[in-house]
Short mmCIF file of C-alpha atoms and ligand atoms in Angstrom, two decimals:
data_model
loop_
_atom_site.label_atom_id
_atom_site.label_comp_id
_atom_site.label_asym_id
_atom_site.label_seq_id
_atom_site.Cartn_x
_atom_site.Cartn_y
_atom_site.Cartn_z
CA MET A 16 -24.80 -12.55 -17.00
CA THR A 17 -22.18 -9.84 -18.56
CA VAL A 18 -20.64 -7.55 -16.10
CA ILE A 19 -17.90 -4.80 -16.41
CA ARG A 20 -14.49 -5.73 -14.59
CA SER A 21 -11.51 -3.61 -13.76
CA VAL A 22 -8.86 -5.52 -15.20
CA PHE A 23 -5.02 -4.86 -14.50
CA ARG A 24 -3.55 -3.69 -17.63
CA GLY A 25 -0.20 -2.79 -16.05
CA CYS A 26 1.69 -1.99 -13.18
CA GLY A 27 4.82 0.01 -12.21
CA ALA A 28 6.89 1.14 -9.05
CA TYR A 29 9.50 3.32 -8.05
CA LEU A 30 11.91 3.61 -4.95
CA PRO A 31 14.08 6.74 -4.54
CA GLU A 32 18.06 6.20 -4.99
CA ARG A 33 18.74 6.79 -1.35
CA VAL A 34 18.83 3.54 0.73
CA MET A 35 19.25 3.66 4.56
CA THR A 36 20.39 0.46 6.24
CA ASN A 37 19.70 -0.39 9.98
CA ASP A 38 23.29 0.02 10.55
CA GLU A 39 23.16 3.66 9.61
CA LEU A 40 19.90 3.95 11.61
CA ALA A 41 21.82 2.73 14.78
CA LYS A 42 23.99 5.70 14.50
CA ILE A 43 20.64 8.11 15.24
CA VAL A 44 19.01 6.53 17.47
CA ASP A 45 19.52 3.75 20.09
CA THR A 46 18.88 0.94 18.21
CA SER A 47 20.31 -2.52 16.47
CA ASP A 48 20.37 -4.35 12.98
CA ASP A 49 19.50 -7.37 14.72
CA TRP A 50 16.45 -5.66 16.68
CA ILE A 51 15.10 -4.21 13.74
CA GLN A 52 15.26 -7.60 11.70
CA GLU A 53 14.30 -9.66 14.53
CA ARG A 54 11.36 -7.77 15.37
CA THR A 55 10.21 -6.65 12.07
CA GLY A 56 11.99 -8.22 8.92
CA ILE A 57 13.02 -4.99 7.79
CA LYS A 58 16.90 -4.59 6.39
CA GLN A 59 16.69 -1.13 4.80
CA ARG A 60 14.49 1.68 3.40
CA HIS A 61 14.58 4.00 0.84
CA ILE A 62 14.46 8.07 1.48
CA ALA A 63 13.53 10.75 -1.02
CA ALA A 64 16.27 13.19 -1.60
CA GLU A 65 15.82 16.89 -0.55
CA GLY A 66 13.51 18.43 -2.81
CA GLU A 67 11.87 15.24 -4.29
CA MET A 68 8.02 15.09 -3.25
CA THR A 69 5.62 12.69 -3.39
CA SER A 70 4.22 13.83 -6.72
CA ASP A 71 7.60 12.88 -7.89
CA LEU A 72 7.51 9.42 -6.86
CA ALA A 73 4.22 9.01 -7.70
CA PHE A 74 4.75 10.61 -11.23
CA ASN A 75 7.90 7.82 -11.83
CA ALA A 76 5.56 4.95 -10.55
CA ALA A 77 2.81 5.97 -12.90
CA ALA A 78 5.01 6.27 -15.93
CA ALA A 79 6.35 3.11 -15.14
CA ALA A 80 2.89 1.51 -15.00
CA LEU A 81 1.64 3.17 -18.15
CA ASP A 82 4.87 1.83 -20.05
CA ASN A 83 3.82 -1.59 -18.91
CA ALA A 84 0.67 -0.99 -20.08
CA GLY A 85 1.60 0.05 -23.34
CA LEU A 86 -0.80 3.49 -22.85
CA GLU A 87 -0.11 6.99 -23.08
CA PRO A 88 -1.51 9.64 -20.28
CA ASP A 89 -4.70 10.21 -22.63
CA ASP A 90 -5.54 7.03 -22.84
CA ILE A 91 -6.53 7.36 -18.68
CA ASP A 92 -9.67 9.00 -17.59
CA LEU A 93 -9.05 8.97 -14.04
CA ILE A 94 -6.22 9.26 -11.67
CA VAL A 95 -6.71 8.21 -7.92
CA LEU A 96 -3.71 8.68 -5.55
CA ALA A 97 -3.62 6.99 -2.06
CA THR A 98 -1.43 9.20 0.17
CA ALA A 99 -1.18 10.61 3.74
CA THR A 100 2.42 12.51 2.85
CA PRO A 101 0.72 15.03 0.27
CA ASP A 102 3.10 17.73 -1.55
CA GLU A 103 0.91 20.52 -0.46
CA THR A 104 -2.75 20.34 2.32
CA PHE A 105 -4.28 21.38 -1.31
CA PRO A 106 -4.29 20.77 -4.18
CA ALA A 107 -4.91 16.98 -4.46
CA THR A 108 -1.24 15.72 -5.18
CA ALA A 109 -2.88 13.57 -8.15
CA THR A 110 -3.52 16.72 -10.19
CA ARG A 111 0.12 17.32 -9.74
CA VAL A 112 1.16 13.75 -11.00
CA GLN A 113 -1.90 14.57 -13.90
CA ALA A 114 0.18 17.74 -14.87
CA ARG A 115 3.27 15.99 -14.73
CA LEU A 116 1.81 13.47 -17.21
CA GLU A 117 0.80 16.08 -19.59
CA MET A 118 -2.62 14.46 -19.27
CA ARG A 119 -5.68 16.61 -20.66
CA ASN A 120 -8.11 14.64 -20.24
CA GLY A 121 -10.10 12.94 -17.24
CA PHE A 122 -10.27 13.99 -13.61
CA ALA A 123 -7.81 13.48 -10.63
CA PHE A 124 -8.00 13.07 -6.53
CA ASP A 125 -6.32 11.86 -3.52
CA VAL A 126 -7.70 9.28 -1.18
CA GLN A 127 -6.62 9.29 2.48
CA ALA A 128 -6.84 5.63 4.42
CA VAL A 129 -2.98 5.62 5.35
CA CYS A 130 -1.47 2.42 5.07
CA SER A 131 -4.94 0.91 3.77
CA GLY A 132 -5.15 3.99 0.82
CA PHE A 133 -4.15 1.32 -2.09
CA VAL A 134 -6.84 -0.86 -1.33
CA TYR A 135 -9.39 2.14 -0.70
CA ALA A 136 -7.90 3.56 -3.95
CA LEU A 137 -8.77 0.36 -5.74
CA SER A 138 -12.02 0.29 -4.72
CA VAL A 139 -13.16 3.70 -5.48
CA ALA A 140 -11.57 3.50 -9.18
CA ASP A 141 -12.90 -0.06 -9.39
CA ASN A 142 -16.65 1.66 -9.00
CA PHE A 143 -16.23 4.45 -11.31
CA ILE A 144 -15.14 2.04 -14.09
CA LYS A 145 -18.22 -0.57 -13.22
CA SER A 146 -20.72 2.17 -13.37
CA GLY A 147 -19.46 3.13 -16.81
CA GLN A 148 -18.27 6.77 -15.58
CA VAL A 149 -14.55 6.10 -16.73
CA GLY A 150 -12.92 3.77 -18.71
CA ARG A 151 -9.43 3.18 -17.59
CA ALA A 152 -8.02 4.56 -14.21
CA LEU A 153 -4.43 5.22 -12.96
CA VAL A 154 -4.44 4.19 -9.17
CA ILE A 155 -1.28 5.22 -7.52
CA GLY A 156 -0.18 4.61 -3.95
CA ALA A 157 2.75 6.93 -2.83
CA GLU A 158 4.59 8.22 0.20
CA THR A 159 7.12 10.37 1.62
CA PHE A 160 6.84 9.14 5.47
CA SER A 161 10.36 9.98 6.01
CA ARG A 162 8.95 13.65 6.10
CA ILE A 163 6.77 12.99 9.29
CA LEU A 164 8.97 10.61 11.40
CA ASP A 165 10.39 11.70 14.64
CA TRP A 166 14.00 10.79 14.21
CA ASN A 167 14.79 10.78 17.72
CA ASP A 168 11.63 8.26 18.44
CA ARG A 169 13.42 4.76 17.83
CA THR A 170 9.90 3.17 18.43
CA THR A 171 8.51 4.31 14.93
CA CYS A 172 11.50 5.95 12.55
CA VAL A 173 12.74 2.13 12.24
CA LEU A 174 9.99 1.22 10.77
CA PHE A 175 9.30 3.19 7.71
CA GLY A 176 10.26 4.28 4.12
CA ASP A 177 9.39 6.29 1.10
CA GLY A 178 8.25 4.77 -2.25
CA ALA A 179 5.58 4.56 -4.91
CA GLY A 180 3.59 2.15 -6.87
CA ALA A 181 0.96 2.39 -9.43
CA VAL A 182 -1.54 -0.08 -11.74
CA VAL A 183 -3.71 0.93 -14.63
CA LEU A 184 -6.91 -0.61 -14.52
CA GLU A 185 -9.01 -0.80 -17.89
CA GLY A 186 -13.08 -1.97 -17.92
CA GLN A 187 -13.27 -5.06 -19.72
CA GLU A 188 -16.60 -7.46 -20.13
CA GLY A 189 -16.95 -10.47 -17.66
CA LYS A 190 -19.16 -13.28 -17.12
CA GLY A 191 -19.85 -12.40 -13.41
CA THR A 192 -17.86 -15.58 -12.03
CA SER A 193 -14.46 -15.92 -10.25
CA ASP A 194 -12.79 -17.00 -13.41
CA ASP A 195 -13.31 -13.40 -14.76
CA ARG A 196 -10.09 -11.37 -15.04
CA GLY A 197 -10.06 -8.44 -12.95
CA LEU A 198 -11.12 -7.31 -9.53
CA LEU A 199 -13.88 -9.42 -7.99
CA SER A 200 -14.61 -7.72 -4.85
CA THR A 201 -13.24 -5.15 -2.57
CA HIS A 202 -14.43 -4.90 1.17
CA LEU A 203 -13.66 -1.76 3.31
CA HIS A 204 -13.64 -1.05 7.07
CA SER A 205 -12.66 1.35 9.27
CA ASP A 206 -13.16 1.94 13.49
CA GLY A 207 -12.37 5.59 14.08
CA ARG A 208 -12.24 4.81 17.81
CA HIS A 209 -8.52 3.53 17.38
CA HIS A 210 -7.44 7.25 16.48
CA ASP A 211 -4.65 7.56 19.14
CA LEU A 212 -3.08 4.05 18.65
CA LEU A 213 -1.88 5.59 15.19
CA TYR A 214 -1.63 8.90 14.05
CA VAL A 215 -0.10 12.20 13.20
CA ASP A 216 0.17 15.10 16.00
CA GLY A 217 -0.33 17.81 13.33
CA GLY A 218 -2.45 18.87 10.68
CA PRO A 219 -3.51 22.29 9.24
CA SER A 220 -6.67 22.52 11.05
CA SER A 221 -5.61 21.39 14.37
CA THR A 222 -1.73 22.47 14.98
CA ARG A 223 -1.25 24.09 11.63
CA THR A 224 2.13 22.12 11.66
CA THR A 225 2.57 18.85 9.79
CA GLY A 226 3.20 16.89 13.07
CA TYR A 227 4.88 13.83 13.56
CA LEU A 228 3.87 9.81 13.42
CA ARG A 229 2.87 8.40 16.83
CA MET A 230 2.20 4.94 17.32
CA GLU A 231 1.59 2.40 20.08
CA GLY A 232 3.32 -0.39 18.06
CA ASN A 233 2.24 -3.46 19.97
CA LYS A 234 -1.56 -2.95 20.21
CA VAL A 235 -1.37 -2.03 16.40
CA PHE A 236 0.04 -5.27 15.99
CA ARG A 237 -2.54 -7.09 18.08
CA HIS A 238 -5.48 -5.30 16.03
CA ALA A 239 -3.68 -5.99 12.62
CA VAL A 240 -3.36 -9.69 12.61
CA VAL A 241 -7.32 -9.95 13.66
CA ASN A 242 -8.52 -7.49 11.21
CA LEU A 243 -6.32 -8.84 8.37
CA ALA A 244 -7.30 -12.40 8.89
CA ASP A 245 -10.92 -11.22 9.11
CA VAL A 246 -10.86 -9.45 6.00
CA VAL A 247 -8.90 -12.28 4.08
CA ARG A 248 -11.70 -14.71 5.20
CA GLU A 249 -14.57 -11.96 4.40
CA ALA A 250 -13.05 -11.52 0.57
CA LEU A 251 -13.14 -15.24 0.44
CA GLU A 252 -16.30 -16.27 1.80
CA ALA A 253 -18.11 -13.22 -0.88
CA ASN A 254 -16.72 -15.25 -3.38
CA GLY A 255 -17.51 -18.84 -2.62
CA LEU A 256 -13.56 -19.80 -2.38
CA THR A 257 -11.04 -21.07 -0.01
CA PRO A 258 -7.66 -19.98 1.11
CA ASP A 259 -6.52 -23.17 -1.19
CA ASP A 260 -7.96 -21.32 -4.02
CA LEU A 261 -5.63 -18.64 -3.48
CA ASP A 262 -2.39 -18.37 -5.80
CA TRP A 263 -0.92 -15.04 -3.86
CA ILE A 264 -1.49 -12.67 -0.89
CA VAL A 265 -0.02 -9.58 -1.35
CA PRO A 266 -0.41 -7.72 1.97
CA HIS A 267 0.65 -4.21 3.11
CA GLN A 268 4.24 -4.25 3.85
CA ALA A 269 4.23 -3.44 7.47
CA ASN A 270 6.36 -5.66 9.42
CA LYS A 271 7.11 -9.31 8.85
CA ARG A 272 5.69 -10.90 11.61
CA ILE A 273 2.27 -9.15 11.16
CA LEU A 274 2.47 -10.78 7.68
CA ASP A 275 3.45 -14.38 9.27
CA GLY A 276 1.18 -14.00 11.85
CA THR A 277 -1.92 -13.67 9.35
CA ALA A 278 -0.59 -16.36 7.35
CA ARG A 279 -0.75 -18.61 10.20
CA LYS A 280 -4.22 -17.82 11.33
CA LEU A 281 -5.38 -18.75 8.15
CA ASN A 282 -3.43 -21.86 7.53
CA LEU A 283 -1.70 -20.47 4.15
CA PRO A 284 1.88 -21.76 3.47
CA SER A 285 4.22 -18.84 3.71
CA GLU A 286 5.37 -19.32 0.20
CA ARG A 287 2.36 -17.99 -1.11
CA VAL A 288 2.90 -14.41 0.71
CA ILE A 289 4.72 -11.81 -1.29
CA ILE A 290 7.06 -10.15 1.07
CA THR A 291 9.24 -7.24 0.26
CA VAL A 292 9.22 -5.24 3.32
CA ASP A 293 12.81 -6.56 4.10
CA HIS A 294 14.01 -3.85 1.61
CA HIS A 295 12.02 -1.00 1.47
CA ALA A 296 10.42 -1.16 4.97
CA ASN A 297 6.66 0.17 5.73
CA THR A 298 5.57 2.71 2.75
CA SER A 299 2.14 2.89 3.95
CA ALA A 300 -0.06 3.46 0.58
CA ALA A 301 2.73 2.43 -1.65
CA SER A 302 3.48 -1.13 0.03
CA VAL A 303 1.12 -3.38 -1.93
CA PRO A 304 1.76 -1.81 -5.73
CA LEU A 305 5.22 -1.98 -4.65
CA ALA A 306 5.00 -5.52 -3.58
CA LEU A 307 2.59 -6.18 -6.25
CA THR A 308 4.87 -5.03 -9.16
CA GLU A 309 7.96 -6.87 -8.05
CA ALA A 310 6.03 -10.33 -8.03
CA VAL A 311 4.59 -9.42 -11.49
CA ASP A 312 7.97 -8.38 -12.57
CA ASP A 313 10.04 -11.41 -11.36
CA GLY A 314 7.58 -13.48 -12.91
CA ARG A 315 5.46 -15.26 -9.62
CA ILE A 316 2.18 -13.39 -10.39
CA THR A 317 1.21 -14.52 -14.21
CA ARG A 318 -2.01 -14.05 -15.94
CA GLY A 319 -5.17 -15.73 -14.46
CA GLN A 320 -3.79 -16.32 -11.22
CA LEU A 321 -5.96 -15.17 -8.06
CA VAL A 322 -4.39 -12.31 -6.05
CA LEU A 323 -5.70 -11.30 -2.55
CA MET A 324 -4.40 -7.97 -1.79
CA GLU A 325 -4.63 -6.64 1.91
CA ALA A 326 -3.92 -3.70 4.32
CA MET A 327 -4.71 -2.19 7.67
CA GLY A 328 -3.53 1.21 8.72
CA GLY A 329 -4.15 4.51 10.83
CA GLY A 330 -7.87 5.37 11.58
CA PHE A 331 -7.97 2.09 11.95
CA THR A 332 -9.00 1.47 8.48
CA TRP A 333 -8.48 -1.98 6.62
CA GLY A 334 -9.63 -3.53 3.58
CA SER A 335 -8.91 -6.43 0.71
CA ALA A 336 -9.07 -6.25 -3.28
CA LEU A 337 -9.37 -9.63 -4.82
CA ALA A 338 -8.30 -9.89 -8.30
CA ARG A 339 -7.72 -12.71 -11.06
CA TRP A 340 -4.80 -11.10 -12.75
N1 LIG B 612 15.45 -0.67 18.78
C1 LIG B 612 15.61 -1.50 19.74
N2 LIG B 612 14.90 -1.38 20.88
C2 LIG B 612 13.33 -1.01 20.88
C3 LIG B 612 13.32 -0.30 19.44
C4 LIG B 612 14.33 0.01 18.38
N3 LIG B 612 14.09 0.43 17.26
N4 LIG B 612 12.03 0.08 19.44
C5 LIG B 612 11.24 -0.30 20.78
N5 LIG B 612 12.33 -0.82 21.60
C6 LIG B 612 12.52 -1.52 22.93
C7 LIG B 612 11.07 -0.91 23.55
O1 LIG B 612 11.76 0.49 24.01
C8 LIG B 612 11.08 -1.84 24.66
O2 LIG B 612 12.12 -1.82 25.67
P1 LIG B 612 11.78 -2.47 27.10
O3 LIG B 612 11.20 -3.41 27.32
O4 LIG B 612 13.02 -1.75 27.92
O5 LIG B 612 10.45 -1.11 27.62
C9 LIG B 612 11.34 -3.32 23.92
O6 LIG B 612 12.25 -3.03 22.73
C10 LIG B 612 9.78 -3.66 23.40
O7 LIG B 612 8.89 -3.07 23.02
P2 LIG B 612 7.61 -3.35 22.58
O8 LIG B 612 7.21 -1.88 21.83
O9 LIG B 612 6.99 -4.17 23.21
O10 LIG B 612 8.41 -4.24 21.49
P3 LIG B 612 7.43 -5.02 19.96
O11 LIG B 612 7.95 -6.82 20.21
O12 LIG B 612 5.79 -5.03 20.38
O13 LIG B 612 7.90 -4.77 18.67
C11 LIG B 612 7.20 -3.07 17.16
C12 LIG B 612 7.81 -3.12 18.25
C13 LIG B 612 6.63 -1.62 16.69
C14 LIG B 612 7.92 -3.55 15.83
C15 LIG B 612 5.97 -3.99 16.72
O14 LIG B 612 5.05 -3.90 17.81
C16 LIG B 612 5.29 -3.74 15.56
O15 LIG B 612 5.70 -3.91 14.77
N6 LIG B 612 3.78 -3.36 15.75
C17 LIG B 612 3.27 -3.00 14.59
C18 LIG B 612 3.61 -1.59 14.07
C19 LIG B 612 3.11 -1.34 12.72
O16 LIG B 612 3.45 -2.38 11.88
N7 LIG B 612 2.39 -0.20 12.55
C20 LIG B 612 1.93 -0.10 11.01
C21 LIG B 612 0.75 -0.59 10.87
S1 LIG B 612 0.21 -0.06 9.58
#
């Protein structure tokens, strides 16, 4: 049986120039480098410059992904941009990226699933490709969380950073087996009852302000480890695979302790987990493509390997995307 698979043709990433260390943060709030590193594994984060917007970060990552794929903007039919920090309430930040790329074809829109946004966006783009409606899609995760942080709240402001990552997906024929290159499956979940554990206390239809991120960190932590282990098992079972078959897990980079806890629950050796949270903190929808790009660029992820991406975020939302690179 012949099927259409969304094959990863290229990837790219962008981090703003300005680096903020834990020691710098300790001058703003009552915290320390030791506390942050021990509880989260984070050493530093990147902060967008004054006037540098989510679309700027997204554009840079998208241009790098196109370059890596050896393609031009007009080779792309669709842009799906995952973000919880759009430039403006509307239009979609994806259309700004489309304009900056001078892309005249296709269509562009945003997806909002907070830290799971990139996995959701991959799933959306994959379905457009599998249905035959588009041939190639640019999938971007980009965030400027520094703009929605309460810089007086030490329980949240130490955890997040700004960044962007992107991939180019291309429809190619496969045999319908797990040996095919490309996305093998995506699984998405949400449970809106957990709104109050992780949310932003503002928005155009409620307070007419942008608001700030609010979180009950330890409750989120407990849900994250359970949900992420479940969604990894779900993806493996759906494809008749076991944890041993996985070459790499590329998790949402929220906190090293969540990544370690999830790997332990699955009996997965930590050497097969890509961890980049130490140098860019939690960049929400950007974190999976940032980690993916780093591992591809440094030669860890190579063609033909089995890669499982997973994420969880506000909503709650969570999900996985299993791919043969
Ligand atoms: N520096 C120093 N102390 C801090 C601190 C900081 N930045 N933030 C919190 N504390 C203090 C708390 O006030 C508390 O003090 P108390 O015992 O005197 O009340 C103590 O540290 C422990 O707080 P707690 O929240 O129980 O710590 P924790 O071990 O759960 O770690 C997180 C806090 C936020 C690091 C952890 O819960 C976490 O990572 N949660 C998941 C968050 C996340 O990744 N969310 C995004 C998912 S997409």
